[in-house]
Amino acid sequence: EEEEDYMSDLFIKQDVRPGLPMVRRVKDAILKEEKQKEANEKNRQKSIKEEEKERRDLVLKSALGSENKGFALLQKMGYKSGQALGKSGEGIVEPIPLNIKTGRSGIGHEELKKRKAEEKLENYRQKLHMKKQANEQAADQFRIRFKNKQEERKMEGDLRKSQRACQQLDMQKDIDVPKEAWYWLEPEEEDKNDEEDKEDECTSSDLTVSEKLHILTAYLREHHFYCIWCGTTYEDSEDLSSNCPGDSAADHD
C-alpha cells in the first residue's frame, strides 16, 4: 500500500496540540524528513572556498609543533610554548592574526571604498549644516522684514496723526495754507493739475516717512508747542522742555 502524504489534509487536520499524543504516521513522517535533510546536507558538495576556509581554520586553530622550522629555531634559542617573546618576556604571546583576503578586488580597494563612504557621509553632513544655516538666515531675515514693516506702519500712523494735528493747530491760528503741502492730510479728491502742486509732490516724495515724521514733529513743537505722543499742547517752549520727555516715540516709551 502506497504511503500517504504527511502534508495531505488527513494529517493537517489531526489535532497536534502540545500534550496530546501524535499519530504514529505523523511522527514517522517528521523523522523521515529530518533524516532526509541531514543526508542532503552531508552529501552536498562543498565549494572550493568553503573547503579552503575549513582547512585554513583547522590549521590556524592548531598550535605549532616542533616540525615547524620557525618554532624549532625559537626553541633552540630558549623559547618555551606559551611564553611571551622578548629577552624579558614583554612581547606578544599569541601570533599576529592573519587577515585573509578572499575577494577579487585589488590591494587598497577596501580602504578606498571606506574613504569614499566617509567622504560621502561628510559631504551629506555639510549639506545638512548648510541647509540648516540657510533656513536660519531666512527665518532671521523674515523676522527683520516683519519688524521693519511693523515699525514702518507705526511711523505712517504717527505721521498721519501729526498731519491731522498740524492742520487743526494751523487752522486755529488762521493759517490757510500749510508750510509744506504734505504737512496736512491730502483731501480724497483733489485737483492735481496745478504745476505747483506737482512740484510740491515731487519734493515731498524725496523724503522718507521717518524724515517727514521728524520734520513735522519738530514743526509742531517749535510753532505750536505740541507733542503728538503726549497729546498735549504746552504753554511755551520752557513748559514743553520741562514736562515733555522728548521729541521721539522712543523717549516716551
Short mmCIF file of C-alpha atoms in Angstrom, two decimals:
data_model
loop_
_atom_site.label_atom_id
_atom_site.label_comp_id
_atom_site.label_asym_id
_atom_site.label_seq_id
_atom_site.Cartn_x
_atom_site.Cartn_y
_atom_site.Cartn_z
CA GLU A 1 0.00 0.00 0.00
CA GLU A 2 1.35 3.39 -1.03
CA GLU A 3 2.32 5.62 1.92
CA GLU A 4 0.10 8.65 2.37
CA ASP A 5 1.49 12.14 2.06
CA TYR A 6 2.09 13.60 5.51
CA MET A 7 1.24 17.10 4.16
CA SER A 8 -2.20 15.96 2.99
CA ASP A 9 -5.42 17.10 4.63
CA LEU A 10 -5.58 13.83 6.54
CA PHE A 11 -2.52 14.73 8.57
CA ILE A 12 -3.03 18.50 8.64
CA LYS A 13 -6.44 18.07 10.23
CA GLN A 14 -5.01 15.95 13.01
CA ASP A 15 -5.04 17.60 16.45
CA VAL A 16 -1.36 18.05 17.29
CA ARG A 17 -1.69 20.41 20.22
CA PRO A 18 1.05 20.16 22.91
CA GLY A 19 0.35 17.43 25.42
CA LEU A 20 -1.77 15.32 23.05
CA PRO A 21 -0.42 12.03 21.62
CA MET A 22 0.57 12.33 17.95
CA VAL A 23 -0.39 9.86 15.30
CA ARG A 24 2.42 7.43 14.69
CA ARG A 25 2.38 8.05 10.97
CA VAL A 26 2.89 11.78 11.54
CA LYS A 27 5.85 11.12 13.84
CA ASP A 28 7.43 8.79 11.30
CA ALA A 29 6.93 11.29 8.52
CA ILE A 30 8.60 14.09 10.51
CA LEU A 31 11.55 11.87 11.44
CA LYS A 32 11.92 10.80 7.85
CA GLU A 33 12.00 14.39 6.69
CA GLU A 34 14.67 15.33 9.25
CA LYS A 35 16.85 12.36 8.23
CA GLN A 36 16.48 13.32 4.58
CA LYS A 37 17.63 16.86 5.34
CA GLU A 38 20.66 15.58 7.24
CA ALA A 39 21.55 13.25 4.37
CA ASN A 40 21.23 16.07 1.84
CA GLU A 41 23.49 18.29 3.96
CA LYS A 42 26.13 15.56 4.22
CA ASN A 43 26.00 14.68 0.53
CA ARG A 44 26.10 18.33 -0.58
CA GLN A 45 29.32 19.05 -2.40
CA LYS A 46 31.21 21.88 -0.75
CA SER A 47 32.57 24.70 -2.82
CA ILE A 48 36.29 25.36 -3.17
CA LYS A 49 36.07 28.45 -0.97
CA GLU A 50 34.32 26.54 1.79
CA GLU A 51 36.93 23.79 1.70
CA GLU A 52 39.75 26.33 1.78
CA LYS A 53 38.16 28.10 4.71
CA GLU A 54 37.73 24.87 6.66
CA ARG A 55 41.35 23.85 6.06
CA ARG A 56 42.60 27.33 6.96
CA ASP A 57 40.57 27.46 10.17
CA LEU A 58 41.80 23.99 11.14
CA VAL A 59 45.44 24.98 10.64
CA LEU A 60 45.07 28.29 12.46
CA LYS A 61 43.44 26.63 15.46
CA SER A 62 46.19 24.05 15.83
CA ALA A 63 49.36 25.06 17.69
CA LEU A 64 52.77 24.98 16.01
CA GLY A 65 54.79 21.83 16.54
CA SER A 66 58.48 21.07 16.55
CA GLU A 67 58.26 20.16 12.87
CA ASN A 68 57.81 23.86 12.09
CA LYS A 69 61.22 25.33 11.25
CA GLY A 70 60.50 28.70 12.78
CA PHE A 71 59.24 27.16 16.01
CA ALA A 72 62.26 24.86 16.12
CA LEU A 73 64.61 27.86 15.84
CA LEU A 74 62.79 29.61 18.69
CA GLN A 75 63.15 26.51 20.87
CA LYS A 76 66.89 26.38 20.19
CA MET A 77 67.09 29.98 21.47
CA GLY A 78 65.36 29.03 24.71
CA TYR A 79 61.74 29.72 23.85
CA LYS A 80 59.06 27.59 25.51
CA SER A 81 55.48 27.09 24.39
CA GLY A 82 53.13 29.68 25.96
CA GLN A 83 55.98 32.04 26.82
CA ALA A 84 55.97 35.70 25.69
CA LEU A 85 58.56 36.82 23.16
CA GLY A 86 61.50 39.05 24.02
CA LYS A 87 64.51 38.84 26.32
CA SER A 88 62.48 39.95 29.32
CA GLY A 89 59.22 38.30 28.22
CA GLU A 90 57.46 41.59 27.47
CA GLY A 91 56.49 40.63 23.90
CA ILE A 92 53.35 39.06 22.50
CA VAL A 93 52.15 35.59 23.42
CA GLU A 94 49.71 34.87 20.63
CA PRO A 95 50.80 35.06 16.97
CA ILE A 96 49.76 38.04 14.88
CA PRO A 97 46.36 37.17 13.35
CA LEU A 98 46.16 36.71 9.62
CA ASN A 99 43.95 38.96 7.53
CA ILE A 100 42.85 36.64 4.77
CA LYS A 101 41.75 38.36 1.58
CA THR A 102 39.02 36.35 -0.12
CA GLY A 103 37.68 38.92 -2.58
CA ARG A 104 38.90 39.64 -6.09
CA SER A 105 39.44 43.37 -5.61
CA GLY A 106 42.91 44.87 -5.72
CA ILE A 107 45.06 45.86 -2.77
CA GLY A 108 43.80 49.05 -1.14
CA HIS A 109 40.33 48.77 -2.64
CA GLU A 110 38.64 48.33 0.73
CA GLU A 111 40.45 51.35 2.18
CA LEU A 112 39.47 53.40 -0.86
CA LYS A 113 35.88 52.26 -0.58
CA LYS A 114 35.83 53.13 3.12
CA ARG A 115 37.37 56.55 2.47
CA LYS A 116 34.81 57.32 -0.23
CA ALA A 117 31.98 56.32 2.10
CA GLU A 118 33.38 58.62 4.81
CA GLU A 119 33.72 61.49 2.31
CA LYS A 120 30.16 60.94 1.12
CA LEU A 121 28.91 60.98 4.71
CA GLU A 122 30.89 64.14 5.44
CA ASN A 123 29.51 65.86 2.34
CA TYR A 124 26.00 64.88 3.38
CA ARG A 125 26.58 66.34 6.84
CA GLN A 126 27.94 69.56 5.35
CA LYS A 127 24.88 69.86 3.09
CA LEU A 128 22.59 69.40 6.07
CA HIS A 129 24.56 72.02 8.01
CA MET A 130 24.44 74.49 5.13
CA LYS A 131 20.73 73.88 4.66
CA LYS A 132 20.14 74.47 8.35
CA GLN A 133 22.13 77.71 8.23
CA ALA A 134 20.20 78.86 5.16
CA ASN A 135 16.89 78.15 6.90
CA GLU A 136 18.03 80.04 9.99
CA GLN A 137 19.16 83.02 7.89
CA ALA A 138 15.87 83.03 6.01
CA ALA A 139 13.97 82.98 9.30
CA ASP A 140 16.08 85.85 10.67
CA GLN A 141 15.57 87.90 7.52
CA PHE A 142 11.83 87.27 7.68
CA ARG A 143 11.72 88.44 11.30
CA ILE A 144 13.71 91.57 10.42
CA ARG A 145 11.46 92.38 7.46
CA PHE A 146 8.37 91.78 9.56
CA LYS A 147 9.71 94.03 12.34
CA ASN A 148 10.67 96.76 9.86
CA LYS A 149 7.24 96.53 8.28
CA GLN A 150 5.58 96.93 11.66
CA GLU A 151 7.80 99.91 12.51
CA GLU A 152 7.08 101.47 9.13
CA ARG A 153 3.33 101.08 9.64
CA LYS A 154 3.61 102.62 13.11
CA MET A 155 5.55 105.59 11.71
CA GLU A 156 2.96 106.05 8.97
CA GLY A 157 0.25 106.13 11.63
CA ASP A 158 2.24 108.69 13.67
CA LEU A 159 2.75 110.78 10.52
CA ARG A 160 -0.97 110.85 9.77
CA LYS A 161 -1.63 111.75 13.38
CA SER A 162 0.91 114.58 13.15
CA GLN A 163 -0.57 115.84 9.85
CA ARG A 164 -4.06 115.89 11.34
CA ALA A 165 -2.86 117.75 14.45
CA CYS A 166 -0.83 120.19 12.33
CA GLN A 167 -3.84 121.01 10.17
CA GLN A 168 -6.06 121.66 13.20
CA LEU A 169 -3.49 123.79 15.02
CA ASP A 170 -2.62 125.79 11.89
CA MET A 171 -6.28 126.50 11.20
CA GLN A 172 -6.73 127.65 14.80
CA LYS A 173 -4.07 130.26 14.09
CA ASP A 174 -5.85 131.22 10.84
CA ILE A 175 -3.22 129.56 8.64
CA ASP A 176 -4.98 128.59 5.44
CA VAL A 177 -2.02 127.16 3.54
CA PRO A 178 0.37 124.64 5.14
CA LYS A 179 4.06 125.39 5.21
CA GLU A 180 4.62 122.30 3.09
CA ALA A 181 1.92 120.54 1.14
CA TRP A 182 2.45 117.26 2.96
CA TYR A 183 2.17 118.94 6.41
CA TRP A 184 -1.59 118.47 6.13
CA LEU A 185 -3.59 115.42 5.18
CA GLU A 186 -4.45 115.48 1.49
CA PRO A 187 -8.18 115.52 0.57
CA GLU A 188 -9.52 112.38 -1.03
CA GLU A 189 -10.49 114.28 -4.17
CA GLU A 190 -8.04 116.96 -5.16
CA ASP A 191 -7.27 118.65 -8.43
CA LYS A 192 -3.66 117.81 -9.24
CA ASN A 193 -3.38 119.69 -12.50
CA ASP A 194 -1.63 122.64 -10.89
CA GLU A 195 2.09 122.66 -11.65
CA GLU A 196 3.00 123.99 -8.20
CA ASP A 197 1.18 121.09 -6.53
CA LYS A 198 3.10 118.68 -8.73
CA GLU A 199 6.41 120.24 -7.73
CA ASP A 200 5.48 120.01 -4.05
CA GLU A 201 4.51 116.40 -4.55
CA CYS A 202 7.83 115.59 -6.16
CA THR A 203 9.71 117.35 -3.37
CA SER A 204 7.82 115.53 -0.64
CA SER A 205 8.26 112.15 -2.34
CA ASP A 206 12.02 112.52 -1.92
CA LEU A 207 11.61 112.29 1.84
CA THR A 208 11.08 109.05 3.71
CA VAL A 209 8.30 108.52 6.21
CA SER A 210 10.83 108.74 9.05
CA GLU A 211 12.23 112.04 7.78
CA LYS A 212 8.76 113.53 7.31
CA LEU A 213 7.75 112.48 10.81
CA HIS A 214 10.89 114.03 12.32
CA ILE A 215 10.41 117.33 10.44
CA LEU A 216 6.71 117.60 11.21
CA THR A 217 7.03 116.79 14.92
CA ALA A 218 9.79 119.40 15.19
CA TYR A 219 7.49 121.93 13.49
CA LEU A 220 4.66 121.15 15.92
CA ARG A 221 6.95 121.53 18.93
CA GLU A 222 8.51 124.77 17.73
CA HIS A 223 5.41 126.57 16.41
CA HIS A 224 2.57 125.09 18.44
CA PHE A 225 4.37 123.64 21.50
CA TYR A 226 2.54 120.39 20.80
CA CYS A 227 3.75 116.80 21.26
CA ILE A 228 1.84 114.13 19.39
CA TRP A 229 2.97 111.36 21.73
CA CYS A 230 1.91 113.26 24.85
CA GLY A 231 -1.19 114.56 23.09
CA THR A 232 -0.71 117.87 24.93
CA THR A 233 -0.30 121.49 23.89
CA TYR A 234 2.11 123.21 26.28
CA GLU A 235 2.09 126.91 27.20
CA ASP A 236 5.54 127.72 25.86
CA SER A 237 8.87 126.19 24.92
CA GLU A 238 10.07 126.19 28.52
CA ASP A 239 6.97 124.30 29.64
CA LEU A 240 7.45 121.86 26.75
CA SER A 241 11.09 121.14 27.55
CA SER A 242 10.36 120.75 31.26
CA ASN A 243 7.37 118.41 31.08
CA CYS A 244 7.78 116.53 27.79
CA PRO A 245 10.16 113.53 27.91
CA GLY A 246 11.50 114.06 24.38
CA ASP A 247 10.82 114.59 20.71
CA SER A 248 10.58 110.93 19.62
CA ALA A 249 8.42 107.90 20.35
CA ALA A 250 11.38 106.11 21.93
CA ASP A 251 11.74 108.87 24.52
CA HIS A 252 8.09 108.44 25.51
CA ASP A 253 8.24 104.63 25.84
#
